[in-house]
Short mmCIF file of C-alpha atoms in Angstrom, two decimals:
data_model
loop_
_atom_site.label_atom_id
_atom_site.label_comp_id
_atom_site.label_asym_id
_atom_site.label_seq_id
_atom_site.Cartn_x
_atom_site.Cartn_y
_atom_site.Cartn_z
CA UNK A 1 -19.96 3.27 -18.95
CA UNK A 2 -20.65 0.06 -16.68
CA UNK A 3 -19.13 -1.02 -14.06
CA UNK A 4 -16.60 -4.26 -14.55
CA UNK A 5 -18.44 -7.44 -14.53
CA UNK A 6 -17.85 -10.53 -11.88
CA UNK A 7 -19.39 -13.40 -10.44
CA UNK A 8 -22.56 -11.75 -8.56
CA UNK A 9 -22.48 -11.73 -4.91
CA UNK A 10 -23.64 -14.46 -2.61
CA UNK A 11 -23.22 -17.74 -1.98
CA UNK A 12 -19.59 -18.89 -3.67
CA UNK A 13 -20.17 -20.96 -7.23
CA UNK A 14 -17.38 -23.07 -8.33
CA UNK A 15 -16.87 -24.03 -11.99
CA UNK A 16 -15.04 -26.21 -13.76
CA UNK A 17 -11.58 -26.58 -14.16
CA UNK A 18 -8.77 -26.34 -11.98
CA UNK A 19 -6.23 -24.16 -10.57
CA UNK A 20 -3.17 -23.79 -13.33
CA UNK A 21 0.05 -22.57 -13.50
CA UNK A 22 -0.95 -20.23 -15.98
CA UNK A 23 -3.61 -18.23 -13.90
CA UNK A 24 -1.39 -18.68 -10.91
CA UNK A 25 1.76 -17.02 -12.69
CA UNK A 26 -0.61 -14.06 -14.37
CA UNK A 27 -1.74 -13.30 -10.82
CA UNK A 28 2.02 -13.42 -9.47
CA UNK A 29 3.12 -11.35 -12.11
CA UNK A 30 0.47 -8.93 -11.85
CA UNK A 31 1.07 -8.34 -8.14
CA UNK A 32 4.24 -7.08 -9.31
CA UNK A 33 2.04 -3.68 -9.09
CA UNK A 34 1.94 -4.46 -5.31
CA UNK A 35 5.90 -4.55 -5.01
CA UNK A 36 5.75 -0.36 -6.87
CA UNK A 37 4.01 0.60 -3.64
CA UNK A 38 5.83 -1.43 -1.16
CA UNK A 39 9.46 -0.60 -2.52
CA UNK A 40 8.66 2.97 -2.21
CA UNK A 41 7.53 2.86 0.99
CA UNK A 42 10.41 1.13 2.47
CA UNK A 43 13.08 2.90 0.40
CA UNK A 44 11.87 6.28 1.24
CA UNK A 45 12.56 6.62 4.72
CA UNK A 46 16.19 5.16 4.24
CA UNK A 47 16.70 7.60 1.62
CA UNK A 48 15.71 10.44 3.33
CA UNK A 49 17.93 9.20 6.18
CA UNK A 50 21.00 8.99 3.85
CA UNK A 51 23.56 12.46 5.05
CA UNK A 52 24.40 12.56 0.73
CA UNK A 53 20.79 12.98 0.17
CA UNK A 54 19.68 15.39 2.72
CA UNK A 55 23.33 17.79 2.27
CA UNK A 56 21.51 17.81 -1.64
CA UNK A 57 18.01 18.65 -1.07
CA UNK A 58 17.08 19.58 2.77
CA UNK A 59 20.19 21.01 4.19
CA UNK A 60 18.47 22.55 7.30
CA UNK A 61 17.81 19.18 8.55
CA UNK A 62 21.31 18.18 8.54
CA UNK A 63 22.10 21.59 9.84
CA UNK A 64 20.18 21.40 12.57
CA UNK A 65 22.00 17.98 13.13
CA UNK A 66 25.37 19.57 13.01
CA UNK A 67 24.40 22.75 15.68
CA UNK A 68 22.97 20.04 18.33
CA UNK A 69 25.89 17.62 17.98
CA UNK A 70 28.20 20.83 19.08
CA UNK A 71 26.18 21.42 22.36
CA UNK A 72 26.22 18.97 24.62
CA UNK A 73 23.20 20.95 26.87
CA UNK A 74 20.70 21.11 24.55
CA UNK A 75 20.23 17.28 23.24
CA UNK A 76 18.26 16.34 19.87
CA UNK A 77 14.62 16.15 20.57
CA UNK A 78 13.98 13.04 18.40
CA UNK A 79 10.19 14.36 17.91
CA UNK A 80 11.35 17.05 15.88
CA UNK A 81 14.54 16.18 14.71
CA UNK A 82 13.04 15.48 11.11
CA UNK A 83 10.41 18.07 10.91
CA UNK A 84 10.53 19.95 7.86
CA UNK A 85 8.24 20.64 5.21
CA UNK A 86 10.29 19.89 2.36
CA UNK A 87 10.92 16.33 3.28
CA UNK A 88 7.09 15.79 4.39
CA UNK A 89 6.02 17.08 0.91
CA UNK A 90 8.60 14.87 -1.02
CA UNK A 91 6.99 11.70 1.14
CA UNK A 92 3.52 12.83 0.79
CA UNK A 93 3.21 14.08 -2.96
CA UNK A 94 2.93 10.58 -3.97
CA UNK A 95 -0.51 10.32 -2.42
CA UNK A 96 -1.97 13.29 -3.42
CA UNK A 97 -1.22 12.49 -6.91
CA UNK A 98 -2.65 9.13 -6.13
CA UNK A 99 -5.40 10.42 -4.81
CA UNK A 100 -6.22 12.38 -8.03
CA UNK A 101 -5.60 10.10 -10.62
CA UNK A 102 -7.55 7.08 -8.22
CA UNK A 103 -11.27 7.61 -9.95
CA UNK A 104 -10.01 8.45 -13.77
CA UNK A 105 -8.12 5.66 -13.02
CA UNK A 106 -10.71 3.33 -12.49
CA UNK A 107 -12.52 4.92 -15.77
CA UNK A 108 -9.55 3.95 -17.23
CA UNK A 109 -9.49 0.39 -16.08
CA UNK A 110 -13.20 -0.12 -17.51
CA UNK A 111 -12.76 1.19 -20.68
CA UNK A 112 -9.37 -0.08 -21.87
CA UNK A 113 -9.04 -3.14 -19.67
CA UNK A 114 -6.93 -4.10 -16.64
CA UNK A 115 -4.31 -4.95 -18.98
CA UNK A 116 -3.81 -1.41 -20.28
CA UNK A 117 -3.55 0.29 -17.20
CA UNK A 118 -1.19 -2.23 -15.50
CA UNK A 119 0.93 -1.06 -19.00
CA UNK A 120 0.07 2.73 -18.36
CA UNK A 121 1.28 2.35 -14.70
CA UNK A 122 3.99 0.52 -15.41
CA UNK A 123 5.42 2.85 -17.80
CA UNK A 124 4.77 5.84 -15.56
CA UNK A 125 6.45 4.23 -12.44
CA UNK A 126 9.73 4.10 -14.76
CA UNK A 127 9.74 7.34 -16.38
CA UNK A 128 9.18 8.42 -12.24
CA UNK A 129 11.99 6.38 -11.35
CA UNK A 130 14.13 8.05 -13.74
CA UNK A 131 13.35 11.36 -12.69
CA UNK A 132 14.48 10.46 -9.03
CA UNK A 133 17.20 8.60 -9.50
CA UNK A 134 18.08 11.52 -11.80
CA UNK A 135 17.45 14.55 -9.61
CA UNK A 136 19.54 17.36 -8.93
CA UNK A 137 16.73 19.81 -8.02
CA UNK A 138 13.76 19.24 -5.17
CA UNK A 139 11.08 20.27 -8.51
CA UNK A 140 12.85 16.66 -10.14
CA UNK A 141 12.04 14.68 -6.67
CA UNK A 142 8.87 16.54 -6.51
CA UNK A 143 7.56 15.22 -10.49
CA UNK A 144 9.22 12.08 -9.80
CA UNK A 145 7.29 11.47 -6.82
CA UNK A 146 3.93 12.63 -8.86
CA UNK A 147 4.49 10.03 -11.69
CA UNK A 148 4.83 6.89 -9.02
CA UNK A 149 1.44 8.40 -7.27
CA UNK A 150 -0.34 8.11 -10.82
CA UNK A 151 1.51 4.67 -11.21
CA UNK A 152 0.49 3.33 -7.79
CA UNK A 153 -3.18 4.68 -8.23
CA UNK A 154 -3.86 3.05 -11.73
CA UNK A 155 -2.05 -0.61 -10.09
CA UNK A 156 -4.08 -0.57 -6.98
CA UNK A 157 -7.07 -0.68 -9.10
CA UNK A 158 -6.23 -2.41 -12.06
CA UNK A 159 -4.48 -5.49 -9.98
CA UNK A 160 -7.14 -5.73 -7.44
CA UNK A 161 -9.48 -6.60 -9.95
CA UNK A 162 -7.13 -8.05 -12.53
CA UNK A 163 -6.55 -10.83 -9.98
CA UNK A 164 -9.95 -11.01 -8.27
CA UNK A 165 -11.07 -11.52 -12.57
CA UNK A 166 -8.65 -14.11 -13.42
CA UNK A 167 -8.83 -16.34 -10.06
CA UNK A 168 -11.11 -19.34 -10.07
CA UNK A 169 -13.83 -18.23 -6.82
CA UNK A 170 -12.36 -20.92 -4.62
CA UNK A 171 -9.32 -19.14 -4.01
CA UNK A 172 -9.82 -15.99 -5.34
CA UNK A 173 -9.20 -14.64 -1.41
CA UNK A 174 -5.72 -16.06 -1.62
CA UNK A 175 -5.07 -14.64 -5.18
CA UNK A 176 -5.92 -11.28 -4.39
CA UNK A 177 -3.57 -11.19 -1.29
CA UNK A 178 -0.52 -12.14 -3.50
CA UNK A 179 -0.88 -8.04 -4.38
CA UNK A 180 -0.06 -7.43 -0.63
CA UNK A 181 2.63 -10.33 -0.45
CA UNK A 182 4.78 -8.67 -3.22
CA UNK A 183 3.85 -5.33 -1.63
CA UNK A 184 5.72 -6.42 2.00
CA UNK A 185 8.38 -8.51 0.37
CA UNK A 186 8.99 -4.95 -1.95
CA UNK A 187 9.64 -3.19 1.71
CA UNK A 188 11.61 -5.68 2.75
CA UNK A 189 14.17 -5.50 -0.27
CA UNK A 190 14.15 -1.88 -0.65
CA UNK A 191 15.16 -2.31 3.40
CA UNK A 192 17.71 -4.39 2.83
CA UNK A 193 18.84 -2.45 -0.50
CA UNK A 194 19.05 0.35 2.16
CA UNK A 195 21.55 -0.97 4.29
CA UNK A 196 24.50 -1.43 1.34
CA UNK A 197 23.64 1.89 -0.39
CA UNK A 198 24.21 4.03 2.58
CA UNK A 199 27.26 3.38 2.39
CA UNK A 200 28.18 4.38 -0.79
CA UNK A 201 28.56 8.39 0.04
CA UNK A 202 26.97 10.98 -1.62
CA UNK A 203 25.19 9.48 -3.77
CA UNK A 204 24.16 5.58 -2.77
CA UNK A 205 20.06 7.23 -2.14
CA UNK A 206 20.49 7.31 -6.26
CA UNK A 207 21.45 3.66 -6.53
CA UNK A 208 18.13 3.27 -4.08
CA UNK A 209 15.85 5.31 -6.39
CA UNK A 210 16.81 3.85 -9.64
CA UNK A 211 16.44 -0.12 -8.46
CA UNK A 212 12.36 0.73 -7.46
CA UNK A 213 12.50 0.76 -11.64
CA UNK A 214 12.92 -3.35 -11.50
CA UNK A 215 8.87 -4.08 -10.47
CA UNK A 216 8.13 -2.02 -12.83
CA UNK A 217 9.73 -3.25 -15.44
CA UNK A 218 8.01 -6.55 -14.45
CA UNK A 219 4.40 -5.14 -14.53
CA UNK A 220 5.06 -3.35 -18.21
CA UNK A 221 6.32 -6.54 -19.13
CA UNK A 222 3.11 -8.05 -18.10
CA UNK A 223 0.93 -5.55 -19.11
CA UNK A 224 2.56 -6.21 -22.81
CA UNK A 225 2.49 -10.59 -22.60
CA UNK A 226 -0.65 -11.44 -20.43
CA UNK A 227 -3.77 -11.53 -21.78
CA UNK A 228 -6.55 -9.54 -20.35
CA UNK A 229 -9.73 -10.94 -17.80
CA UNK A 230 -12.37 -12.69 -19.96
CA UNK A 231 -14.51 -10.47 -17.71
CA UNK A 232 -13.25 -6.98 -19.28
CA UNK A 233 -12.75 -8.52 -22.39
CA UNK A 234 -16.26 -9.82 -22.71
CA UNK A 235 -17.79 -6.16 -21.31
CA UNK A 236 -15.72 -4.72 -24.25
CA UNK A 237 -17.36 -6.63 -26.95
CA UNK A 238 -14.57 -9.25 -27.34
CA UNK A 239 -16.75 -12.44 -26.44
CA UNK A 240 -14.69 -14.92 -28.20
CA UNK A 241 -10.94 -13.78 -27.31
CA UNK A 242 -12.70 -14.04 -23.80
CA UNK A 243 -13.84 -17.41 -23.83
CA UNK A 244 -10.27 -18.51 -24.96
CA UNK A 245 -8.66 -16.99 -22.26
CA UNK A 246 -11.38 -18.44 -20.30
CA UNK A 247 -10.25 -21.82 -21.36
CA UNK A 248 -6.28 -21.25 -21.23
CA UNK A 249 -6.54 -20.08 -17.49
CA UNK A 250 -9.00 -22.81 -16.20
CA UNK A 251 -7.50 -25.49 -17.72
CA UNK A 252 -10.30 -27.17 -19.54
CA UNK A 253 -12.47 -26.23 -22.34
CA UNK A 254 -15.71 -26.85 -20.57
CA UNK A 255 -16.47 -23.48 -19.66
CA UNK A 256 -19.91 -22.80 -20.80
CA UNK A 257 -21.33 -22.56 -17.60
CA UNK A 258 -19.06 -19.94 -16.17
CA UNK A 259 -18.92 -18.08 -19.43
CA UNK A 260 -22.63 -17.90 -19.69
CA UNK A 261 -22.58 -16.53 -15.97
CA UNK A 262 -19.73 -14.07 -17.23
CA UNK A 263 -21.96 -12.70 -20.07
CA UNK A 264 -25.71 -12.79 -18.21
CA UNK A 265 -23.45 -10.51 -14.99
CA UNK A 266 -21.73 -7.96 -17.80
CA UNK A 267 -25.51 -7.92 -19.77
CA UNK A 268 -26.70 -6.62 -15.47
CA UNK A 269 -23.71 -4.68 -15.07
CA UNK A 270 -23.85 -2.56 -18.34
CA UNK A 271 -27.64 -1.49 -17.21
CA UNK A 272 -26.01 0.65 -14.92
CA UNK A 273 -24.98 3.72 -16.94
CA UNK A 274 -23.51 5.80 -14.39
CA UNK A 275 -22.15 3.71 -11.47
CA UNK A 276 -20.49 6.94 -9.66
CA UNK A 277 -23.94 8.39 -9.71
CA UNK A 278 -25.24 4.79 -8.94
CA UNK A 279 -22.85 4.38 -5.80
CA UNK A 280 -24.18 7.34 -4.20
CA UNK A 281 -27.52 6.24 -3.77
CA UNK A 282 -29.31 5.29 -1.09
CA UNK A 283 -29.51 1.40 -1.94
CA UNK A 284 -25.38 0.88 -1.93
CA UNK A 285 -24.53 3.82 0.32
CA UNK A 286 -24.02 0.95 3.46
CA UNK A 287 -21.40 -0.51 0.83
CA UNK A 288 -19.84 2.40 0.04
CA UNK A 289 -19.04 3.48 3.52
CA UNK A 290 -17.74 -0.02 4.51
CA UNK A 291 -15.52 0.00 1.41
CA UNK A 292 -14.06 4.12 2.44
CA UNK A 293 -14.07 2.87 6.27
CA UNK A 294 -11.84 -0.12 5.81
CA UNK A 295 -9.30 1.90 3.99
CA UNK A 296 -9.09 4.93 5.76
CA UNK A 297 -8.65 3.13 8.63
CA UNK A 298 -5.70 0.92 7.14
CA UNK A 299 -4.16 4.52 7.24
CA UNK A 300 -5.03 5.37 10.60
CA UNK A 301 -3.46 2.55 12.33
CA UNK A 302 -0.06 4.78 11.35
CA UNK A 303 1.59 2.18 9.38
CA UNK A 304 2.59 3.79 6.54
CA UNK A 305 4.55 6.37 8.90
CA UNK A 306 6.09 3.78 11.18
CA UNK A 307 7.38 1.98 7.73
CA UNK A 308 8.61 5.36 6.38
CA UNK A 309 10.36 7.06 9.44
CA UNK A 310 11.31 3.76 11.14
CA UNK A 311 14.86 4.62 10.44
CA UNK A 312 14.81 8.28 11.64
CA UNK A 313 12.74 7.36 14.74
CA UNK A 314 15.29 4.48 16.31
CA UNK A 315 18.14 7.39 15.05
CA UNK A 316 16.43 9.86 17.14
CA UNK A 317 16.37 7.47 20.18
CA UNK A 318 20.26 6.89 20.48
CA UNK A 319 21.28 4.48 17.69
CA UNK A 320 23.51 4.89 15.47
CA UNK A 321 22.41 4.94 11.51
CA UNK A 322 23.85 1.72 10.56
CA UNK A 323 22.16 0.14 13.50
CA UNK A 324 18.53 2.25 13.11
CA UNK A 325 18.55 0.34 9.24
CA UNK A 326 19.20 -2.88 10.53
CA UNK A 327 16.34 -2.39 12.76
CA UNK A 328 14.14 -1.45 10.15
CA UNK A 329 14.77 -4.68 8.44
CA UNK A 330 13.71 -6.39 11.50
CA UNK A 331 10.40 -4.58 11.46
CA UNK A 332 10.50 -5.49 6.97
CA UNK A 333 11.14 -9.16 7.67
CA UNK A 334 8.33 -9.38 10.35
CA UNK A 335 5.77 -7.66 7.91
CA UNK A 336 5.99 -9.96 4.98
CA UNK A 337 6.34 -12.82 7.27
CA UNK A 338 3.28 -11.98 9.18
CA UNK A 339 1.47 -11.36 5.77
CA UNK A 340 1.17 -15.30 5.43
CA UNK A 341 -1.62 -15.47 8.59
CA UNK A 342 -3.83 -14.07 6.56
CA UNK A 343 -3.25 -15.36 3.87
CA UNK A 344 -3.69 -18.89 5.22
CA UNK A 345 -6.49 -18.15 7.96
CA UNK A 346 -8.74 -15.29 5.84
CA UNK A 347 -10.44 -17.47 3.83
CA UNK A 348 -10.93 -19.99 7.35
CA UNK A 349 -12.00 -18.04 9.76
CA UNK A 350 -13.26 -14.84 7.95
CA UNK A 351 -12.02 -11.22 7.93
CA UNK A 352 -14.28 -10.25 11.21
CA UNK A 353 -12.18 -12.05 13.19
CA UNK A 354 -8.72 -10.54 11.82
CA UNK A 355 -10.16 -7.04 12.10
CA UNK A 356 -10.99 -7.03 15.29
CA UNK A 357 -8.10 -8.85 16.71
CA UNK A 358 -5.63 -7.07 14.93
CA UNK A 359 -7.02 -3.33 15.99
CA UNK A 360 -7.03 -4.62 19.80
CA UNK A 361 -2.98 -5.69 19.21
CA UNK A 362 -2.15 -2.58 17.50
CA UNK A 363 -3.84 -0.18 20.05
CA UNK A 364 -2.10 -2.68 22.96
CA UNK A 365 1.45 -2.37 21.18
CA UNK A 366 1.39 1.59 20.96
CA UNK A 367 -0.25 2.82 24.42
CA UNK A 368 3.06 0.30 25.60
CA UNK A 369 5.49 2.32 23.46
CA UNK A 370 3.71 5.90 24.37
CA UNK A 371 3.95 4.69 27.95
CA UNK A 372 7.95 4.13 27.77
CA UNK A 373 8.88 6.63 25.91
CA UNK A 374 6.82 9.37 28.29
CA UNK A 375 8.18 7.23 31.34
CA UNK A 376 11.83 7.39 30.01
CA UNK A 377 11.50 11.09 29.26
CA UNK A 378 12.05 11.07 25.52
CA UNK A 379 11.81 14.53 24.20
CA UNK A 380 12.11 16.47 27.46
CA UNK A 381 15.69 18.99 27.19
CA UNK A 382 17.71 16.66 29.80
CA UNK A 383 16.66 13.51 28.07
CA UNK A 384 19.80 11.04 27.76
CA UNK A 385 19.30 8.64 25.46
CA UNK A 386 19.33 5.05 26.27
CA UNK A 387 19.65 2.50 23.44
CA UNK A 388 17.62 -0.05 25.26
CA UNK A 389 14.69 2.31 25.17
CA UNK A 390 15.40 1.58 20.86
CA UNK A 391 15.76 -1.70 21.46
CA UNK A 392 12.16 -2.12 23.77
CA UNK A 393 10.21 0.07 20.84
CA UNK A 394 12.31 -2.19 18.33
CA UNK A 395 10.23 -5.42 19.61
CA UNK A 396 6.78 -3.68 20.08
CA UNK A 397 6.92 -2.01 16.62
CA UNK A 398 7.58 -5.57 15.43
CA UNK A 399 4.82 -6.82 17.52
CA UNK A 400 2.24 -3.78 15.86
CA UNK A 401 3.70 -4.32 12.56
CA UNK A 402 2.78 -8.21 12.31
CA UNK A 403 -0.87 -7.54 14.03
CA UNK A 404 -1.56 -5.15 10.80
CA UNK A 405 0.24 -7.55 8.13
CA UNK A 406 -2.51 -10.29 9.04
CA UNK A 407 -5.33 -7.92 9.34
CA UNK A 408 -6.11 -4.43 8.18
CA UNK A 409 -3.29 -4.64 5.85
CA UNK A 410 -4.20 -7.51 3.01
CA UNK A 411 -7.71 -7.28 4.24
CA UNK A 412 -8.01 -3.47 4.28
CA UNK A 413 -7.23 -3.53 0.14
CA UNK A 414 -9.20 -7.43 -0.48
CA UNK A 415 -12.71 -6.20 1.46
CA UNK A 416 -13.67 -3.28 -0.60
CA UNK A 417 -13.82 -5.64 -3.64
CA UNK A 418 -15.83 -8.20 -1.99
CA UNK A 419 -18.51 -5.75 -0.48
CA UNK A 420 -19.42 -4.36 -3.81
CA UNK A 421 -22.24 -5.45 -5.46
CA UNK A 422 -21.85 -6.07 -9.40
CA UNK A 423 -23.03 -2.50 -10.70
CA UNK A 424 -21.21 -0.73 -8.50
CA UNK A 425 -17.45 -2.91 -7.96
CA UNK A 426 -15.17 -0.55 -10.03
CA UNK A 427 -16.34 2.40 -9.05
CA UNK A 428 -16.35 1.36 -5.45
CA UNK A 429 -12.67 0.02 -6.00
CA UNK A 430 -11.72 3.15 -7.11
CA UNK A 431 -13.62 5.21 -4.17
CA UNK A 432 -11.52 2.99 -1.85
CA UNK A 433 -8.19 3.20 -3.62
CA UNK A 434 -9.07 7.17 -3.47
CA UNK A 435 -9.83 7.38 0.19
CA UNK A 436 -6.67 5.32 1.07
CA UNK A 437 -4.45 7.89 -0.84
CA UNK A 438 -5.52 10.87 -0.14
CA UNK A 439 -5.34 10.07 3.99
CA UNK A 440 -1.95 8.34 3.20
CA UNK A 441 -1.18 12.27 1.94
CA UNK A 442 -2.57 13.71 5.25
CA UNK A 443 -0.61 11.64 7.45
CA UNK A 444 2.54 11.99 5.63
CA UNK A 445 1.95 15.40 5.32
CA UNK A 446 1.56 16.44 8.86
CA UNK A 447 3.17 13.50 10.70
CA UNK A 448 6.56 15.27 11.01
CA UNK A 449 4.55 18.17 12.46
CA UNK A 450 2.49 16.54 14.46
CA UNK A 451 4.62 14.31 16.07
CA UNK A 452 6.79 17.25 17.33
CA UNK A 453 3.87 19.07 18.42
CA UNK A 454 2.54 16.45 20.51
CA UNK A 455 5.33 13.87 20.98
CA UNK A 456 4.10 10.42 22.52
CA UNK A 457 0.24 12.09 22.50
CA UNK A 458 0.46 11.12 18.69
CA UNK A 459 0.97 7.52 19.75
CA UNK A 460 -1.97 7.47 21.76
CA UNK A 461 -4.04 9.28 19.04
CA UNK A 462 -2.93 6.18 16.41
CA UNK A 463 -4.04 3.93 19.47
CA UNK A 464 -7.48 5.58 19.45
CA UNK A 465 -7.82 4.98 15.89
CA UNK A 466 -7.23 1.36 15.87
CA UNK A 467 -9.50 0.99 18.73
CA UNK A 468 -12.10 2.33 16.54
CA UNK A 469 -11.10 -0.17 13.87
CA UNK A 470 -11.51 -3.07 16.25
CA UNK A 471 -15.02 -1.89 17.28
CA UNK A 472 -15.76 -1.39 13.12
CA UNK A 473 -14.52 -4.75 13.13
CA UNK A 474 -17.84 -5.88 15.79
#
């Protein structure tokens, strides 16, 4: 099966027509898919912060809460306050479901259409939802969590190049960072959500769970009303029901030229029988590794654990609970805001220039935060804790977080699809989407662990990483 069809690469061809509401609200409404990944991330380190939810499902943790707070000699070492297994597999089980469904995914994508598998994911984000909101057994959480990966997976494909399809090529940059917009501003809420459900005790985390069902909702909705690319549409046979949306979505029924370019680039693409065979070769193997670098380093800049044990780490370092979530709204607010650089610059200045900059901030912001937190003796036995030391972090995690939201975070997901030559852009997407996952599962996996094995060392080993991003970036 060929790969999906676009504009070939090189120098940027504009067409007629201009830029409507129509194509603007299908691309808003398809980044809805965005908001399934970024409500779960910042919902799921609240929830697993809430007492009524760990008492349920990981009662050692709280445990161990309960025997420290009854000796006064022996303080909480916040490194290893949250380390348990249980809890690390109910974060990470997400990804490696993601991970496996990310390539049948993109099969998926090219032979039913974007449109189908923004329905399919959709639908499985909801019948997930239910299942968590639902749980009274760690094997519910655990399925739950498995349905949103297969959701997530099947979005991250199918709106990447749903909106990268549908966008006329003089924005199409912009278009395809509304997907990481709705993806920040879905951390944000499910942040704030946070902060009024913990304190509905035991069982507010439920209230938490069930609301991630509302973006999904959206994208099923979509997946049922908007019409699919012209590009898929046309590489499935259905020339004319292409040209017409063709037509609706650039305003104008001149479209001959771009149509003709549409049909001539599926004609090259569908050459190409086997594009995962065809990736692997010699000729797009530079592609390939820029595509599976720029994501897996996305994930080893440590975001994703920063936004999912924000809560539990400014807990650990003398704050109280109500206090660590208001902090981690801080650190939401910052990331969507930040989002908007790029969003405005990218297309300006170019991604080089956002790369590299943002891996020099990041590594800056975390050797600070290792240095403070080894200087103030976090995690030694007669530690004290001193809420400033929260507060300090509190601005450089802020300061991290906005480096990443202009730079390896939109651009991290928008680069992969731009590298790609025509033959090979699904199946690259889908490479990319799968190396992103299955690190996200690493990390969350053995982050807990890690972290209390080697305490602020784990800072500095993020801080390596993003120095190797910035000299990728060169």
């Amino acid at each position: 099966m060929a790969g999906g069809a676009m504009a070939p690469t090189g120098p940027m061809k504009v067409y007629n027509g201009v830029v409507t509401t129509y194509v603007i609200t299908a691309c808003i409404v398809a980044a809805s898919g965005g908001a399934l990944f970024g409500y779960d991330n910042g919902i799921t380190g609240g929830v697993v912060s809430m007492p009524g939810f760990l008492q349920r499902f990981f009662p050692d943790v709280t445990q161990g809460d309960s025997d420290v707070s009854q000796s006064t000699d022996h303080p909480t070492n916040p490194f290893c306050q949250y380390n348990d297994q249980g809890l690390a597999w109910f974060t990470s089980s997400l990804f490696i479901a993601g991970a496996i469904a990310a390539l049948p995914g993109a099969y998926l994508t090219r032979l039913k259409g974007r449109k189908f598998s923004m329905l399919m994911a959709g639908l499985l984000f909801d019948v997930g939802v239910i299942f968590l909101a639902a749980a009274y057994h760690i094997s519910m959480l655990i399925i739950g969590r498995v349905l949103l990966g297969f959701a997530v997976a099947l979005a991250s494909v199918a709106v990447t190049l749903y909106n990268s399809e549908m966008a006329p090529a003089q924005i199409r940059g912009r278009l395809n960072q509304i997907f990481q917009i709705v993806l920040t501003l879905g951390v944000f809420v499910a942040q704030a959500i946070n902060i009024g459900t913990a304190h509905i005790y035991p069982w507010g985390w439920r209230v938490s769970l069930a609301l991630a069902g509302m973006p999904a909702i959206v994208l099923t909705f979509g997946g049922i009303f908007l019409p699919d690319t012209p590009n898929s549409l046309i590489e499935r046979g259905y020339k004319e029901q292409g040209r017409k949306v063709l037509q609706d979505i650039r305003g104008t029924q001149d479209v001959d030229e771009e149509f003709s370019d549409i049909c001539d680039a599926c004609v090259e693409a569908n050459k190409v029988q086997n594009p995962w065979k065809t990736i692997l070769s010699r000729k797009y193997r530079p592609q390939l590794v820029l595509a599976a670098a720029s994501t897996f380093f996305q994930q080893w800049t440590g975001i994703n654990t920063i936004i999912f044990y924000a809560p539990q780490l400014f807990v650990s370092l003398g704050v109280g609970e109500g206090a660590a979530l208001g902090a981690t709204i801080v650190t939401g607010i910052v990331n969507h805001l930040a989002t908007y650089v790029s969003f405005h610059v990218a297309d300006k200045y170019g991604r080089r220039i956002l790369f590299i900059e943002g891996g020099i901030q990041m590594t800056t912001c975390l050797i600070i935060i290792a240095i403070v937190l080894a200087q103030t003796g976090v995690g030694k036995d007669d530690h004290v804790n001193e809420p400033w030391v929260a507060w300090f972090v509190l601005v450089f995690v802020c300061i991290y977080i906005a480096a990443y939201a202009w730079s390896w975070g939109p651009l991290g997901w928008l680069y992969p699809s731009e590298i790609q030559p025509l033959e090979t852009r699904s199946a690259g997407q889908g490479i990319a989407t799968l190396v992103n996952l299955l690190f996200s599962f690493i990390i969350g996996q053995t982050y807990l662990s890690m972290l209390c094995a080697f305490k602020v060392g784990l800072l500095i080993t993020s801080a390596c990483s993003c120095s190797m991003s910035s000299v990728c970036g060169l």
